[in-house]
CSV table of C-alpha atoms and ligand atoms in Angstrom, one decimal:
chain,number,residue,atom,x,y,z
S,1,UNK,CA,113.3,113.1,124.9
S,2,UNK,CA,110.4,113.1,122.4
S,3,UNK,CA,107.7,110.4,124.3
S,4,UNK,CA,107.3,108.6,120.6
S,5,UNK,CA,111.1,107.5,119.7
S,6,UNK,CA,111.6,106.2,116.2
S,7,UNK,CA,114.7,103.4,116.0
S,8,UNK,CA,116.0,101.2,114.4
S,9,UNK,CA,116.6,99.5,117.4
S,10,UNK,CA,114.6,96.3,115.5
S,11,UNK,CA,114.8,93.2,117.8
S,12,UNK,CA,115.1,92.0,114.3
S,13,UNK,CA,118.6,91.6,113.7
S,14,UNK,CA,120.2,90.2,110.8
S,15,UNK,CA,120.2,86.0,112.1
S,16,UNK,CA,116.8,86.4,113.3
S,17,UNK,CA,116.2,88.2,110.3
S,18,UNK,CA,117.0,85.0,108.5
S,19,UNK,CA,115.6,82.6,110.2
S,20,UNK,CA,112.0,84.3,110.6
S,21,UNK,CA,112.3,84.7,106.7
S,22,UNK,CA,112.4,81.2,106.4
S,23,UNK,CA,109.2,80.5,108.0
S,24,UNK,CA,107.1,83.1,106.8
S,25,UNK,CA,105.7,84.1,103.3
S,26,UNK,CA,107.8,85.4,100.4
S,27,UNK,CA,106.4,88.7,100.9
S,28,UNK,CA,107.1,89.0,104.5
S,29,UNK,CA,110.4,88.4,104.5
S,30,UNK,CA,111.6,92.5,104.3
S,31,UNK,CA,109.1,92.9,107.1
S,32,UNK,CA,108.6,93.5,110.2
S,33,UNK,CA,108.9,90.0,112.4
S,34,UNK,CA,109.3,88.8,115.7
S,35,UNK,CA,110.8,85.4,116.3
S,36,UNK,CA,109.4,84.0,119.6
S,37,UNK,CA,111.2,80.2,120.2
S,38,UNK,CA,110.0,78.4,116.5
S,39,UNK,CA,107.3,81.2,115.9
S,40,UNK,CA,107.3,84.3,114.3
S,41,UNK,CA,104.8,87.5,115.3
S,42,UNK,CA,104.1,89.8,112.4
S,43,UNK,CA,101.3,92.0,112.2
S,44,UNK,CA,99.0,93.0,108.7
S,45,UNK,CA,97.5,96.4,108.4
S,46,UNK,CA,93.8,96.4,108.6
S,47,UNK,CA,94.1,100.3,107.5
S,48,UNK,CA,93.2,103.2,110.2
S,49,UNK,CA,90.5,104.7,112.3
S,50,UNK,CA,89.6,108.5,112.0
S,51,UNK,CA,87.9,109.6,115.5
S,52,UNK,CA,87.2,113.3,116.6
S,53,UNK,CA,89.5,113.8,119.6
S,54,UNK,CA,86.3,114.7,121.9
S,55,UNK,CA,85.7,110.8,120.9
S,56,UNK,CA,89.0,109.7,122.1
S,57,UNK,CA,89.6,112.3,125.5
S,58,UNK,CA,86.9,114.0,126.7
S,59,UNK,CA,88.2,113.9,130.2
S,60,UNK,CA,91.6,114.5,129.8
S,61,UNK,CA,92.8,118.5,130.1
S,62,UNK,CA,92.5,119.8,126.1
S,63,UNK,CA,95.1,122.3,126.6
S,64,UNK,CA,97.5,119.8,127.4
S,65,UNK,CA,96.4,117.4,125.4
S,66,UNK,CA,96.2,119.2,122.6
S,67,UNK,CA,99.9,120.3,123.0
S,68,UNK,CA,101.0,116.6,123.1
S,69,UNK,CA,99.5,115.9,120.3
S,70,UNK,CA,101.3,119.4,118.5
S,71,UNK,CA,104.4,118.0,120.1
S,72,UNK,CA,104.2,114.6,118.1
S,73,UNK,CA,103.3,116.5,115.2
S,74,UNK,CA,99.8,115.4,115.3
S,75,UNK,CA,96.1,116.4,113.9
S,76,UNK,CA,94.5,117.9,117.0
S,77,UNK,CA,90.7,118.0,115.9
S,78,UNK,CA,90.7,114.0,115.3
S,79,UNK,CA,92.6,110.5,115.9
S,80,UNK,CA,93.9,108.7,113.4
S,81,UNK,CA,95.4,105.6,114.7
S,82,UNK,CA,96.1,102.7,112.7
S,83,UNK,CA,95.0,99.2,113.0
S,84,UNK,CA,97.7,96.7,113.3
S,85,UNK,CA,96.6,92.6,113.1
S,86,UNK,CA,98.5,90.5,114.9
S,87,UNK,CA,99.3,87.0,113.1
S,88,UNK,CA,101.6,84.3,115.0
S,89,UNK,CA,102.9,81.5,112.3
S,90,UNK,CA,103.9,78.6,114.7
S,91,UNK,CA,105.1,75.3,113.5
S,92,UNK,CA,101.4,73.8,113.0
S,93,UNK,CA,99.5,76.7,113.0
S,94,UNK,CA,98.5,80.3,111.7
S,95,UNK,CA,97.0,82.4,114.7
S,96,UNK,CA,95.1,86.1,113.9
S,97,UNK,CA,94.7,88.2,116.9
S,98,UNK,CA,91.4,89.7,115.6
S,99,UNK,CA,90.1,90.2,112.1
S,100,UNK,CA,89.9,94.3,111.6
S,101,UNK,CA,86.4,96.0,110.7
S,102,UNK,CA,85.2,94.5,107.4
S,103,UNK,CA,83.5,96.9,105.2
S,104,UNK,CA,81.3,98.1,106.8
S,105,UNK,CA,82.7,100.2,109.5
S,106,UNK,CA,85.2,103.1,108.4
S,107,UNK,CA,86.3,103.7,105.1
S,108,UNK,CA,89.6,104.5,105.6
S,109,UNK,CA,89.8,100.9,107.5
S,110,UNK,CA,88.7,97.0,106.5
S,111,UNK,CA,92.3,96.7,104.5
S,112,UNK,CA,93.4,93.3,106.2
S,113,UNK,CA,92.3,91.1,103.1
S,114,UNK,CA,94.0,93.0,100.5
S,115,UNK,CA,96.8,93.8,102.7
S,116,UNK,CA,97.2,90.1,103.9
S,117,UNK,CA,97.4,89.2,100.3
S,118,UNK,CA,99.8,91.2,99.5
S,119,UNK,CA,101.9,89.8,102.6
S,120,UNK,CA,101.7,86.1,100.9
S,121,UNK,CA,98.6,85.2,103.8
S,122,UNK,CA,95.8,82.9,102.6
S,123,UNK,CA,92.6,83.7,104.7
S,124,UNK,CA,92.2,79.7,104.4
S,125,UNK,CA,95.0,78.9,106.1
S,126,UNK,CA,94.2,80.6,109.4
S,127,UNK,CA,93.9,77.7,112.0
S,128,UNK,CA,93.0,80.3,114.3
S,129,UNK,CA,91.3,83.7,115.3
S,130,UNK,CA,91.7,85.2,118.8
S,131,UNK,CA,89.8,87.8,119.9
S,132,UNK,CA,91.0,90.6,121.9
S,133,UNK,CA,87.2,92.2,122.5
S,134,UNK,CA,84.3,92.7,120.2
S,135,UNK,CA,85.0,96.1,119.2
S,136,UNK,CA,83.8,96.9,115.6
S,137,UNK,CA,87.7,97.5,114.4
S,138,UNK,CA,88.4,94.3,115.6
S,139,UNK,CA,85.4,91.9,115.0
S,140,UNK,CA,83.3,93.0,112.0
S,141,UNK,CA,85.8,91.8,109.6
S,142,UNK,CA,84.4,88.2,110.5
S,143,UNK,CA,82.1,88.2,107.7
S,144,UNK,CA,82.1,88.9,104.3
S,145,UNK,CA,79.4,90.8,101.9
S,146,UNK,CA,77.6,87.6,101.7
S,147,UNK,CA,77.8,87.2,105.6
S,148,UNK,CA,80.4,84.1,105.5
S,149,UNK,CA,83.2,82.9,107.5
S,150,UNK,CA,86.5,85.4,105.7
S,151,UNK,CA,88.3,82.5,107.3
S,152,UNK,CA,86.1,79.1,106.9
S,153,UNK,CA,89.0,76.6,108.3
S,154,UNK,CA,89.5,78.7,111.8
S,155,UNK,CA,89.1,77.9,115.2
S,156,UNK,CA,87.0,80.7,116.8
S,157,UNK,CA,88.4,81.8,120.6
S,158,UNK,CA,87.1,85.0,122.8
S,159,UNK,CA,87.3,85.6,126.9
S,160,UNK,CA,83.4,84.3,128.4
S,161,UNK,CA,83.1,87.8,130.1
S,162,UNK,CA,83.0,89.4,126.7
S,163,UNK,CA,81.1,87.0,124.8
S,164,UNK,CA,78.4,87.2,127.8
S,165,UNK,CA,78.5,90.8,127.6
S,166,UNK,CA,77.9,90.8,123.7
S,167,UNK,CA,75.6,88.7,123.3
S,168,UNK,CA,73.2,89.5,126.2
S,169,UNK,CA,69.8,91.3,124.4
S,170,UNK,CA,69.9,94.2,127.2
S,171,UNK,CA,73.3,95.7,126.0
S,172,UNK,CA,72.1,97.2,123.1
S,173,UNK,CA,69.7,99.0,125.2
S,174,UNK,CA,72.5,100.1,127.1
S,175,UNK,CA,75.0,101.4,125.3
S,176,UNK,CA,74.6,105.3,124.4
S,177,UNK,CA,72.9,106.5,121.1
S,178,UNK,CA,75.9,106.3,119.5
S,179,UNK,CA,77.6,103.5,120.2
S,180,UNK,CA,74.3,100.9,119.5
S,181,UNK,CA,75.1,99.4,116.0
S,182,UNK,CA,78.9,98.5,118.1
S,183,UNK,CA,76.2,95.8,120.1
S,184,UNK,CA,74.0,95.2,117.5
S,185,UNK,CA,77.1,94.4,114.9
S,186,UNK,CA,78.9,92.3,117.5
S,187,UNK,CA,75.7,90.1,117.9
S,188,UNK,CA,75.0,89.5,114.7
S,189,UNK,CA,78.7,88.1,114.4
S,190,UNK,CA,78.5,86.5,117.4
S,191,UNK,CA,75.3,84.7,116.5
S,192,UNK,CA,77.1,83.4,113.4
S,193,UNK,CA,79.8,81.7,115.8
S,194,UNK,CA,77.5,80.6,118.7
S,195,UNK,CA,78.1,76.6,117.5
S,196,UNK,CA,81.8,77.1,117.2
S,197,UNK,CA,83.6,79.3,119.8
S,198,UNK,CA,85.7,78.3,122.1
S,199,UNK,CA,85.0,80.5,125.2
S,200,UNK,CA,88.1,81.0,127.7
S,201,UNK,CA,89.2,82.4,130.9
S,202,UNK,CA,91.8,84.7,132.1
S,203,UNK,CA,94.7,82.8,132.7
S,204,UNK,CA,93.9,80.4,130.1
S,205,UNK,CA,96.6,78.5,127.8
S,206,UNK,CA,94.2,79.8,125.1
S,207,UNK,CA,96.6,78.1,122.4
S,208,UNK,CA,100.0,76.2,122.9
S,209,UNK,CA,102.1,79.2,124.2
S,210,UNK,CA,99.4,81.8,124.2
S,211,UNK,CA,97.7,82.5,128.0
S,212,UNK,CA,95.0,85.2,128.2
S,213,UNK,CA,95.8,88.0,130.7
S,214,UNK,CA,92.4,89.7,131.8
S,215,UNK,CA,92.8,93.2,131.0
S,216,UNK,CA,89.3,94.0,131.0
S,217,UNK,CA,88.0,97.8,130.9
S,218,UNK,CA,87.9,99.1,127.2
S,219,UNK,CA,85.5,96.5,127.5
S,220,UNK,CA,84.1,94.4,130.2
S,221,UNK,CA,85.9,91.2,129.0
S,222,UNK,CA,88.5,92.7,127.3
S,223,UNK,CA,91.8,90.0,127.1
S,224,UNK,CA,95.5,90.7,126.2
S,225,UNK,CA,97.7,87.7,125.3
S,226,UNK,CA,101.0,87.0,126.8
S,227,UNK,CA,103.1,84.7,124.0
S,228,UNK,CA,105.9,82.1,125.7
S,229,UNK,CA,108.6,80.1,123.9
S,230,UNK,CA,110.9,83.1,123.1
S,231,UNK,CA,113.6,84.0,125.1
S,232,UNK,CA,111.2,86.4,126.5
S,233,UNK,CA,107.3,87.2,126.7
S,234,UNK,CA,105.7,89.0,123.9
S,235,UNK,CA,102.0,91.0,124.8
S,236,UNK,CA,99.3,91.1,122.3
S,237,UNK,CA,98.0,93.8,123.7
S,238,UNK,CA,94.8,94.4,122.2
S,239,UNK,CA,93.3,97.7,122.9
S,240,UNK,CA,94.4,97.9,126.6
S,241,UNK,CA,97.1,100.5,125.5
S,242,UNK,CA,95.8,102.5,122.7
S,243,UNK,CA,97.5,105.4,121.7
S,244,UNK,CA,101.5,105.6,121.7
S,245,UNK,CA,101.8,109.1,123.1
S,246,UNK,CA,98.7,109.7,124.9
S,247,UNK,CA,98.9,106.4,126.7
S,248,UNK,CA,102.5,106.4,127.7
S,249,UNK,CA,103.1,109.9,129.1
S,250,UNK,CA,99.4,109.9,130.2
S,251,UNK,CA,98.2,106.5,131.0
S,252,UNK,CA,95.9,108.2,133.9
S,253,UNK,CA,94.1,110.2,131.7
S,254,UNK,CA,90.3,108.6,130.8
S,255,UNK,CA,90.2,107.5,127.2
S,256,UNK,CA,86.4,108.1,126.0
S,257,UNK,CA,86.5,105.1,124.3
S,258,UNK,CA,87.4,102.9,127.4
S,259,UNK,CA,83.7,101.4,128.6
S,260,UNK,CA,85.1,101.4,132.1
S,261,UNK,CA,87.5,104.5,131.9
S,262,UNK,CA,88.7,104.0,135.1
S,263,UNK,CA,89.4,100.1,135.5
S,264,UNK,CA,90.8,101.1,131.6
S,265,UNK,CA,93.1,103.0,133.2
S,266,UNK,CA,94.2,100.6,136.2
S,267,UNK,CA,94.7,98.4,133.8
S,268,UNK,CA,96.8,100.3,131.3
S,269,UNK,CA,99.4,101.3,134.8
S,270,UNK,CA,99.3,97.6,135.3
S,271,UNK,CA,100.3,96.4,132.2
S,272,UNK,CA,102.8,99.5,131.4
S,273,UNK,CA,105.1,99.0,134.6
S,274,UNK,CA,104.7,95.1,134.2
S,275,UNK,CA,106.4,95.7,130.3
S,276,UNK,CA,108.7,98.4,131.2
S,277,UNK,CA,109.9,96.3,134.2
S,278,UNK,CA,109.9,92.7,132.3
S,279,UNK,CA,111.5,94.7,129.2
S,280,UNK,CA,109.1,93.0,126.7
S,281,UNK,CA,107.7,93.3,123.9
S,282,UNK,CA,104.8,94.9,123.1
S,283,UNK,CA,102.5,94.2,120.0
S,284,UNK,CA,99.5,96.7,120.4
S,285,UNK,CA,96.5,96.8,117.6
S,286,UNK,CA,96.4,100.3,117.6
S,287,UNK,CA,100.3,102.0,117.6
S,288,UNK,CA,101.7,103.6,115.2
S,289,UNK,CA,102.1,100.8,112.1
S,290,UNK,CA,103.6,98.1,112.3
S,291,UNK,CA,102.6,98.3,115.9
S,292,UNK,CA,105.1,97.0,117.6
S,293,UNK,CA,108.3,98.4,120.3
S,294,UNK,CA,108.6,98.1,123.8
S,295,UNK,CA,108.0,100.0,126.9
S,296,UNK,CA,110.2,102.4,128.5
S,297,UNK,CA,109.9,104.0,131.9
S,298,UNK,CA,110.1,107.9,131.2
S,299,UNK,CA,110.0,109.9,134.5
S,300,UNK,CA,106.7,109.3,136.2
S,301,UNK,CA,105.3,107.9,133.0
S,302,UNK,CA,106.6,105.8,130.1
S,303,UNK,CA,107.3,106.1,126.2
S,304,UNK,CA,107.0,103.6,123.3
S,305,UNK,CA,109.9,102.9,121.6
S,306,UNK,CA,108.6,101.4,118.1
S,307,UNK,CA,110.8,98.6,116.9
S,308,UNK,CA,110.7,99.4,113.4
O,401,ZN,ZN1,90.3,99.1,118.5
């Protein structure tokens, strides 16, 4: 069986259908939507990355990696993944799991606004914005051309490990050539929150229902979220699991753009047998759009099973 299944499978059903159109905009209602107790997870597109694929594997074997990628039908000189947002509506609030890359980082990306828009989202209404890491694709849409607040009534949250690791002067120094303006763009968003966040732990109850899991490696304080109040967990996965063929049937291989390739990849075994054994879901920033499915044991390895 093909390692990316496409099915209609939807944990969408037609009541839950219903009742998650009732608490989410007009234009949601054909969407996409998770219902988690009296919440609903949906996810906005923020647009998509293009990376050359010595970016995204250096260290993996190119001749089978390359004929994965053939096998999923594939561009094999580059990486185009998408870039899903995560928004919870709860009862009392409206919770973003990261804010996409803004303008200024790829053009084919920094869609959120447009697309949230388009969904029936208000950026004003966000009570909340939790962030996964401080990645460009994720952070830099913070701030506007005018370097405001895109969402000026929000509550600010990140994992301490990563806003240490940010906003200490010597990382930029350390990063390689290529990855500098990643530190020097996080600070200067950081700086602008430095009053406001609210800095967390792993194992935190971040928000009512939402408890930080530490999956730290694509960056040193990276943080997934684990949602309660369904009938089951959700994960907000973040970039802990990053591609939806590469990472399932290979989640040993090093991912180049893992900062700790290796605790990157004891994290991704982690989390993979923890979702294929629990059966949850699995919201992931970076899967193919809208970015959600669940995991499936597959042999040795595993396979995403997208719940469009
Ligand atoms: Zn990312």
């Amino acid at each position: 069986m093909a390692p990316f299944e496409q099915t209609r499978r939807s944990f969408l059903h037609t009541g839950m259908a219903a009742a998650a159109s009732m608490l989410l905009p007009a234009g949601l209602s054909r969407a996409w939507a998770l219902e988690i107790g009296d919440s609903v997870l949906t996810s906005v597109s923020d647009g998509n990355l293009v990376l050359p694929l010595s970016f995204s594997y250096p260290d993996a074997p190119q001749d089978e990696l390359i004929a994965l990628l053939e096998k999923n039908g594939l561009p094999t000189d580059s990486l185009v993944p998408d870039c899903n947002v995560p928004i919870l509506k709860t009862p009392d609030r409206l919770i973003m799991f990261d804010v996409g890359s803004g303008h200024n980082f790829m053009p084919s990306a920094g869609k959120l606004l447009d697309n949230m828009a388009e969904a029936g989202f208000d950026p004003a209404d966000v009570t909340d914005v939790v962030f996964t890491h401080g990645h460009p694709d994720h952070l830099w849409g913070l701030l506007d051309d005018f370097d405001e607040i895109v969402f000026p009534n929000a509550s600010f949250h990140l994992g301490r490990a990563e806003w240490d690791f940010w906003s200490d002067p010597a990382t930029v120094d350390a990063m390689p050539e290529e990855r500098k303006t990643f530190a020097v763009g996080a600070q200067n968003r950081l700086a602008v929150l430095e009053d406001m966040i609210n800095l967390f732990e792993p194992g935190a109850e971040v928000l009512p229902g939402v408890e930080a899991v530490d999956t730290s490696g694509h960056t040193p304080g990276h943080m997934s979220f684990m949602l309660h109040g369904g009938s089951e967990p959700v994960l907000v996965a973040g970039d802990a699991i990053t591609h939806f063929a590469v990472s399932f049937a290979h989640p040993s291989w090093p991912s180049g753009s893992d900062q700790d390739a290796e605790k990157g990849v004891q994290t991704r075994l982690k989390l993979l047998d923890r979702l294929a054994a629990d059966k949850a879901a699995l919201s992931a920033y970076h899967l193919p759009k809208p970015g959600e499915g669940r995991v499936e044991r597959d042999g040795t390895a595993y396979r995403f099973v997208a719940s469009t």
